[in-house]
């Protein structure tokens, strides 16, 4: 069970802080424990049963895990996924997003950026499906990295760049 104040990754919402754990009476009269959570990057409050298995919830990664993941970037092989069938693109990207893995989100963003550069270098249009999923993956990834590293989300891209530069130098 998570504790009040703990940061968790909650489904497609991203990083949330557990603000309360409350007893609530359900319509059937049964008492259940609920997490009351506040997303760090959205203005809302979420209430979810502690024992729910409908939405994925896990602790966020640690600072060391975030730095280790960033350090893996130069060794990652993230080929672009190409398909003219938007359903296939949707399925591919949805599977990666729903893995709820920072490493998969990292590989997905690198892959889509690779695809974008390849298309733009050939003066071809970058697709809206790719653009939408790139934005979703970056939101989830950068939100979790920001929380783990205790920096503003807007500084994550710069932090990654600086970390990669220091790795090159050493």
PDB file of C-alpha atoms in Angstrom:
ATOM      1  CA  UNK A   1       0.000   0.000   0.000  1.00  0.00           C
ATOM      2  CA  UNK A   2       1.248   3.478  -0.845  1.00  0.00           C
ATOM      3  CA  UNK A   3       1.639   6.137   1.825  1.00  0.00           C
ATOM      4  CA  UNK A   4       0.371   9.721   1.990  1.00  0.00           C
ATOM      5  CA  UNK A   5       2.905  11.999   0.293  1.00  0.00           C
ATOM      6  CA  UNK A   6       4.330   9.240  -1.912  1.00  0.00           C
ATOM      7  CA  UNK A   7       4.741   9.842  -5.651  1.00  0.00           C
ATOM      8  CA  UNK A   8       3.294   7.204  -7.961  1.00  0.00           C
ATOM      9  CA  UNK A   9       2.879   6.723 -11.682  1.00  0.00           C
ATOM     10  CA  UNK A  10      -0.839   6.322 -12.333  1.00  0.00           C
ATOM     11  CA  UNK A  11      -1.961   4.925 -15.701  1.00  0.00           C
ATOM     12  CA  UNK A  12      -1.924   7.427 -18.540  1.00  0.00           C
ATOM     13  CA  UNK A  13      -2.247  10.320 -16.063  1.00  0.00           C
ATOM     14  CA  UNK A  14       1.413  10.191 -15.079  1.00  0.00           C
ATOM     15  CA  UNK A  15       2.955  11.203 -11.767  1.00  0.00           C
ATOM     16  CA  UNK A  16       0.561  11.762  -8.867  1.00  0.00           C
ATOM     17  CA  UNK A  17       1.071  12.477  -5.184  1.00  0.00           C
ATOM     18  CA  UNK A  18      -1.015  10.405  -2.778  1.00  0.00           C
ATOM     19  CA  UNK A  19      -2.668  13.152  -0.732  1.00  0.00           C
ATOM     20  CA  UNK A  20      -5.013  11.025   1.401  1.00  0.00           C
ATOM     21  CA  UNK A  21      -6.144   7.493   2.067  1.00  0.00           C
ATOM     22  CA  UNK A  22      -9.815   7.474   2.997  1.00  0.00           C
ATOM     23  CA  UNK A  23     -12.610   5.050   3.806  1.00  0.00           C
ATOM     24  CA  UNK A  24     -15.536   5.437   1.469  1.00  0.00           C
ATOM     25  CA  UNK A  25     -18.886   3.692   1.401  1.00  0.00           C
ATOM     26  CA  UNK A  26     -19.744   2.271  -2.016  1.00  0.00           C
ATOM     27  CA  UNK A  27     -23.310   2.281  -3.413  1.00  0.00           C
ATOM     28  CA  UNK A  28     -23.642  -1.378  -2.366  1.00  0.00           C
ATOM     29  CA  UNK A  29     -22.903  -0.394   1.250  1.00  0.00           C
ATOM     30  CA  UNK A  30     -19.421  -1.907   1.291  1.00  0.00           C
ATOM     31  CA  UNK A  31     -16.601   0.132   2.848  1.00  0.00           C
ATOM     32  CA  UNK A  32     -13.442   0.456   0.738  1.00  0.00           C
ATOM     33  CA  UNK A  33     -10.148   2.258   1.123  1.00  0.00           C
ATOM     34  CA  UNK A  34      -9.395   4.849  -1.550  1.00  0.00           C
ATOM     35  CA  UNK A  35      -6.275   6.729  -2.564  1.00  0.00           C
ATOM     36  CA  UNK A  36      -6.937  10.406  -3.164  1.00  0.00           C
ATOM     37  CA  UNK A  37      -4.240  11.550  -5.577  1.00  0.00           C
ATOM     38  CA  UNK A  38      -3.255  14.851  -7.119  1.00  0.00           C
ATOM     39  CA  UNK A  39      -1.495  14.713 -10.485  1.00  0.00           C
ATOM     40  CA  UNK A  40       1.648  16.849 -10.485  1.00  0.00           C
ATOM     41  CA  UNK A  41       1.081  18.189 -13.996  1.00  0.00           C
ATOM     42  CA  UNK A  42      -2.713  18.349 -14.275  1.00  0.00           C
ATOM     43  CA  UNK A  43      -5.272  20.297 -12.272  1.00  0.00           C
ATOM     44  CA  UNK A  44      -7.580  17.608 -10.914  1.00  0.00           C
ATOM     45  CA  UNK A  45      -8.023  15.146  -8.078  1.00  0.00           C
ATOM     46  CA  UNK A  46      -8.265  11.388  -8.602  1.00  0.00           C
ATOM     47  CA  UNK A  47      -9.895   8.933  -6.250  1.00  0.00           C
ATOM     48  CA  UNK A  48      -9.179   5.248  -6.842  1.00  0.00           C
ATOM     49  CA  UNK A  49      -9.805   2.150  -4.725  1.00  0.00           C
ATOM     50  CA  UNK A  50      -6.630   0.916  -3.035  1.00  0.00           C
ATOM     51  CA  UNK A  51      -7.363  -2.617  -4.250  1.00  0.00           C
ATOM     52  CA  UNK A  52      -8.290  -1.638  -7.828  1.00  0.00           C
ATOM     53  CA  UNK A  53      -6.638  -3.552 -10.634  1.00  0.00           C
ATOM     54  CA  UNK A  54      -8.319  -1.564 -13.420  1.00  0.00           C
ATOM     55  CA  UNK A  55      -5.660   1.146 -13.742  1.00  0.00           C
ATOM     56  CA  UNK A  56      -1.930   0.570 -13.452  1.00  0.00           C
ATOM     57  CA  UNK A  57      -0.194   2.203 -10.488  1.00  0.00           C
ATOM     58  CA  UNK A  58       3.454   1.906  -9.406  1.00  0.00           C
ATOM     59  CA  UNK A  59       6.074   3.889  -7.485  1.00  0.00           C
ATOM     60  CA  UNK A  60       8.007   6.353  -9.629  1.00  0.00           C
ATOM     61  CA  UNK A  61      11.605   5.544 -10.498  1.00  0.00           C
ATOM     62  CA  UNK A  62      14.391   6.739  -8.216  1.00  0.00           C
ATOM     63  CA  UNK A  63      16.930   9.456  -9.005  1.00  0.00           C
ATOM     64  CA  UNK A  64      19.597   6.771  -9.564  1.00  0.00           C
ATOM     65  CA  UNK A  65      17.315   4.860 -11.935  1.00  0.00           C
ATOM     66  CA  UNK A  66      16.573   8.082 -13.855  1.00  0.00           C
ATOM     67  CA  UNK A  67      20.286   8.868 -14.229  1.00  0.00           C
ATOM     68  CA  UNK A  68      21.029   5.255 -15.223  1.00  0.00           C
ATOM     69  CA  UNK A  69      18.283   5.380 -17.866  1.00  0.00           C
ATOM     70  CA  UNK A  70      19.617   8.635 -19.301  1.00  0.00           C
ATOM     71  CA  UNK A  71      23.106   7.114 -19.346  1.00  0.00           C
ATOM     72  CA  UNK A  72      21.779   4.247 -21.495  1.00  0.00           C
ATOM     73  CA  UNK A  73      20.626   6.576 -24.284  1.00  0.00           C
ATOM     74  CA  UNK A  74      23.848   6.355 -26.355  1.00  0.00           C
ATOM     75  CA  UNK A  75      23.625   2.539 -26.349  1.00  0.00           C
ATOM     76  CA  UNK A  76      19.921   2.280 -27.174  1.00  0.00           C
ATOM     77  CA  UNK A  77      18.984   0.876 -30.568  1.00  0.00           C
ATOM     78  CA  UNK A  78      15.594   2.397 -31.320  1.00  0.00           C
ATOM     79  CA  UNK A  79      14.651   1.844 -34.946  1.00  0.00           C
ATOM     80  CA  UNK A  80      11.759   3.870 -36.299  1.00  0.00           C
ATOM     81  CA  UNK A  81       8.481   1.995 -36.689  1.00  0.00           C
ATOM     82  CA  UNK A  82       7.002   2.562 -40.139  1.00  0.00           C
ATOM     83  CA  UNK A  83       3.535   1.610 -41.268  1.00  0.00           C
ATOM     84  CA  UNK A  84       1.104   3.203 -43.688  1.00  0.00           C
ATOM     85  CA  UNK A  85      -1.746   1.648 -41.713  1.00  0.00           C
ATOM     86  CA  UNK A  86      -2.642   3.981 -38.861  1.00  0.00           C
ATOM     87  CA  UNK A  87      -4.232   1.122 -36.891  1.00  0.00           C
ATOM     88  CA  UNK A  88      -0.830  -0.635 -36.804  1.00  0.00           C
ATOM     89  CA  UNK A  89       0.884   2.567 -35.651  1.00  0.00           C
ATOM     90  CA  UNK A  90      -1.770   3.055 -32.956  1.00  0.00           C
ATOM     91  CA  UNK A  91      -1.401  -0.522 -31.712  1.00  0.00           C
ATOM     92  CA  UNK A  92       2.406  -0.346 -31.691  1.00  0.00           C
ATOM     93  CA  UNK A  93       2.536   2.932 -29.774  1.00  0.00           C
ATOM     94  CA  UNK A  94      -0.333   2.046 -27.415  1.00  0.00           C
ATOM     95  CA  UNK A  95       1.442  -1.173 -26.445  1.00  0.00           C
ATOM     96  CA  UNK A  96       4.584   0.785 -25.556  1.00  0.00           C
ATOM     97  CA  UNK A  97       2.681   3.444 -23.612  1.00  0.00           C
ATOM     98  CA  UNK A  98       0.695   0.839 -21.679  1.00  0.00           C
ATOM     99  CA  UNK A  99       3.865  -0.987 -20.651  1.00  0.00           C
ATOM    100  CA  UNK A 100       4.183   1.828 -18.072  1.00  0.00           C
ATOM    101  CA  UNK A 101       7.962   1.508 -18.371  1.00  0.00           C
ATOM    102  CA  UNK A 102      10.189   4.579 -18.480  1.00  0.00           C
ATOM    103  CA  UNK A 103      12.696   2.683 -20.592  1.00  0.00           C
ATOM    104  CA  UNK A 104      10.009   1.812 -23.154  1.00  0.00           C
ATOM    105  CA  UNK A 105       8.834   5.431 -23.165  1.00  0.00           C
ATOM    106  CA  UNK A 106      12.439   6.562 -23.677  1.00  0.00           C
ATOM    107  CA  UNK A 107      12.950   4.114 -26.554  1.00  0.00           C
ATOM    108  CA  UNK A 108       9.626   5.165 -28.063  1.00  0.00           C
ATOM    109  CA  UNK A 109      10.513   8.880 -28.018  1.00  0.00           C
ATOM    110  CA  UNK A 110      13.944   8.205 -29.514  1.00  0.00           C
ATOM    111  CA  UNK A 111      12.368   5.989 -32.182  1.00  0.00           C
ATOM    112  CA  UNK A 112       9.768   8.585 -33.136  1.00  0.00           C
ATOM    113  CA  UNK A 113      12.375  11.386 -33.166  1.00  0.00           C
ATOM    114  CA  UNK A 114      14.524   9.190 -35.448  1.00  0.00           C
ATOM    115  CA  UNK A 115      11.549   8.707 -37.750  1.00  0.00           C
ATOM    116  CA  UNK A 116      10.805  12.441 -37.731  1.00  0.00           C
ATOM    117  CA  UNK A 117      14.388  13.325 -38.704  1.00  0.00           C
ATOM    118  CA  UNK A 118      14.394  10.667 -41.437  1.00  0.00           C
ATOM    119  CA  UNK A 119      11.121  11.971 -42.912  1.00  0.00           C
ATOM    120  CA  UNK A 120      12.117  15.634 -42.696  1.00  0.00           C
ATOM    121  CA  UNK A 121      15.490  14.931 -44.335  1.00  0.00           C
ATOM    122  CA  UNK A 122      13.539  13.515 -47.302  1.00  0.00           C
ATOM    123  CA  UNK A 123      11.156  16.482 -47.282  1.00  0.00           C
ATOM    124  CA  UNK A 124       8.260  14.262 -46.275  1.00  0.00           C
ATOM    125  CA  UNK A 125       5.483  15.029 -43.821  1.00  0.00           C
ATOM    126  CA  UNK A 126       5.655  13.802 -40.239  1.00  0.00           C
ATOM    127  CA  UNK A 127       2.349  12.079 -39.478  1.00  0.00           C
ATOM    128  CA  UNK A 128      -0.202  13.249 -36.927  1.00  0.00           C
ATOM    129  CA  UNK A 129      -0.395   9.780 -35.318  1.00  0.00           C
ATOM    130  CA  UNK A 130       3.367   9.821 -34.688  1.00  0.00           C
ATOM    131  CA  UNK A 131       3.161  13.400 -33.411  1.00  0.00           C
ATOM    132  CA  UNK A 132       0.336  12.585 -30.982  1.00  0.00           C
ATOM    133  CA  UNK A 133       2.097   9.543 -29.521  1.00  0.00           C
ATOM    134  CA  UNK A 134       5.426  11.368 -29.303  1.00  0.00           C
ATOM    135  CA  UNK A 135       3.720  14.048 -27.214  1.00  0.00           C
ATOM    136  CA  UNK A 136       2.075  11.439 -24.935  1.00  0.00           C
ATOM    137  CA  UNK A 137       5.314   9.489 -24.414  1.00  0.00           C
ATOM    138  CA  UNK A 138       7.301  12.658 -23.691  1.00  0.00           C
ATOM    139  CA  UNK A 139       4.637  13.860 -21.230  1.00  0.00           C
ATOM    140  CA  UNK A 140       4.800  10.598 -19.281  1.00  0.00           C
ATOM    141  CA  UNK A 141       8.583  10.206 -19.516  1.00  0.00           C
ATOM    142  CA  UNK A 142       9.547  13.816 -18.788  1.00  0.00           C
ATOM    143  CA  UNK A 143       7.001  14.022 -15.970  1.00  0.00           C
ATOM    144  CA  UNK A 144       8.451  10.989 -14.247  1.00  0.00           C
ATOM    145  CA  UNK A 145      12.070  12.020 -14.849  1.00  0.00           C
ATOM    146  CA  UNK A 146      11.313  15.499 -13.481  1.00  0.00           C
ATOM    147  CA  UNK A 147       9.757  14.054 -10.334  1.00  0.00           C
ATOM    148  CA  UNK A 148      12.580  11.538  -9.852  1.00  0.00           C
ATOM    149  CA  UNK A 149      15.293  14.146 -10.420  1.00  0.00           C
ATOM    150  CA  UNK A 150      13.410  16.828  -8.467  1.00  0.00           C
ATOM    151  CA  UNK A 151      13.608  19.372 -11.289  1.00  0.00           C
ATOM    152  CA  UNK A 152      10.904  21.252 -13.235  1.00  0.00           C
ATOM    153  CA  UNK A 153       9.514  19.270 -16.173  1.00  0.00           C
ATOM    154  CA  UNK A 154      10.555  22.071 -18.555  1.00  0.00           C
ATOM    155  CA  UNK A 155      14.217  21.431 -17.634  1.00  0.00           C
ATOM    156  CA  UNK A 156      14.273  17.691 -18.352  1.00  0.00           C
ATOM    157  CA  UNK A 157      15.338  17.997 -22.012  1.00  0.00           C
ATOM    158  CA  UNK A 158      18.208  20.311 -21.003  1.00  0.00           C
ATOM    159  CA  UNK A 159      19.202  17.971 -18.140  1.00  0.00           C
ATOM    160  CA  UNK A 160      19.353  15.014 -20.533  1.00  0.00           C
ATOM    161  CA  UNK A 161      21.454  17.020 -23.000  1.00  0.00           C
ATOM    162  CA  UNK A 162      23.908  18.097 -20.307  1.00  0.00           C
ATOM    163  CA  UNK A 163      24.157  14.549 -18.942  1.00  0.00           C
ATOM    164  CA  UNK A 164      24.876  13.162 -22.420  1.00  0.00           C
ATOM    165  CA  UNK A 165      27.509  15.861 -23.013  1.00  0.00           C
ATOM    166  CA  UNK A 166      29.272  14.970 -19.760  1.00  0.00           C
ATOM    167  CA  UNK A 167      29.198  11.286 -20.757  1.00  0.00           C
ATOM    168  CA  UNK A 168      30.825  12.135 -24.102  1.00  0.00           C
ATOM    169  CA  UNK A 169      33.520  14.173 -22.360  1.00  0.00           C
ATOM    170  CA  UNK A 170      34.436  11.368 -19.997  1.00  0.00           C
TER     171      UNK A 170
END
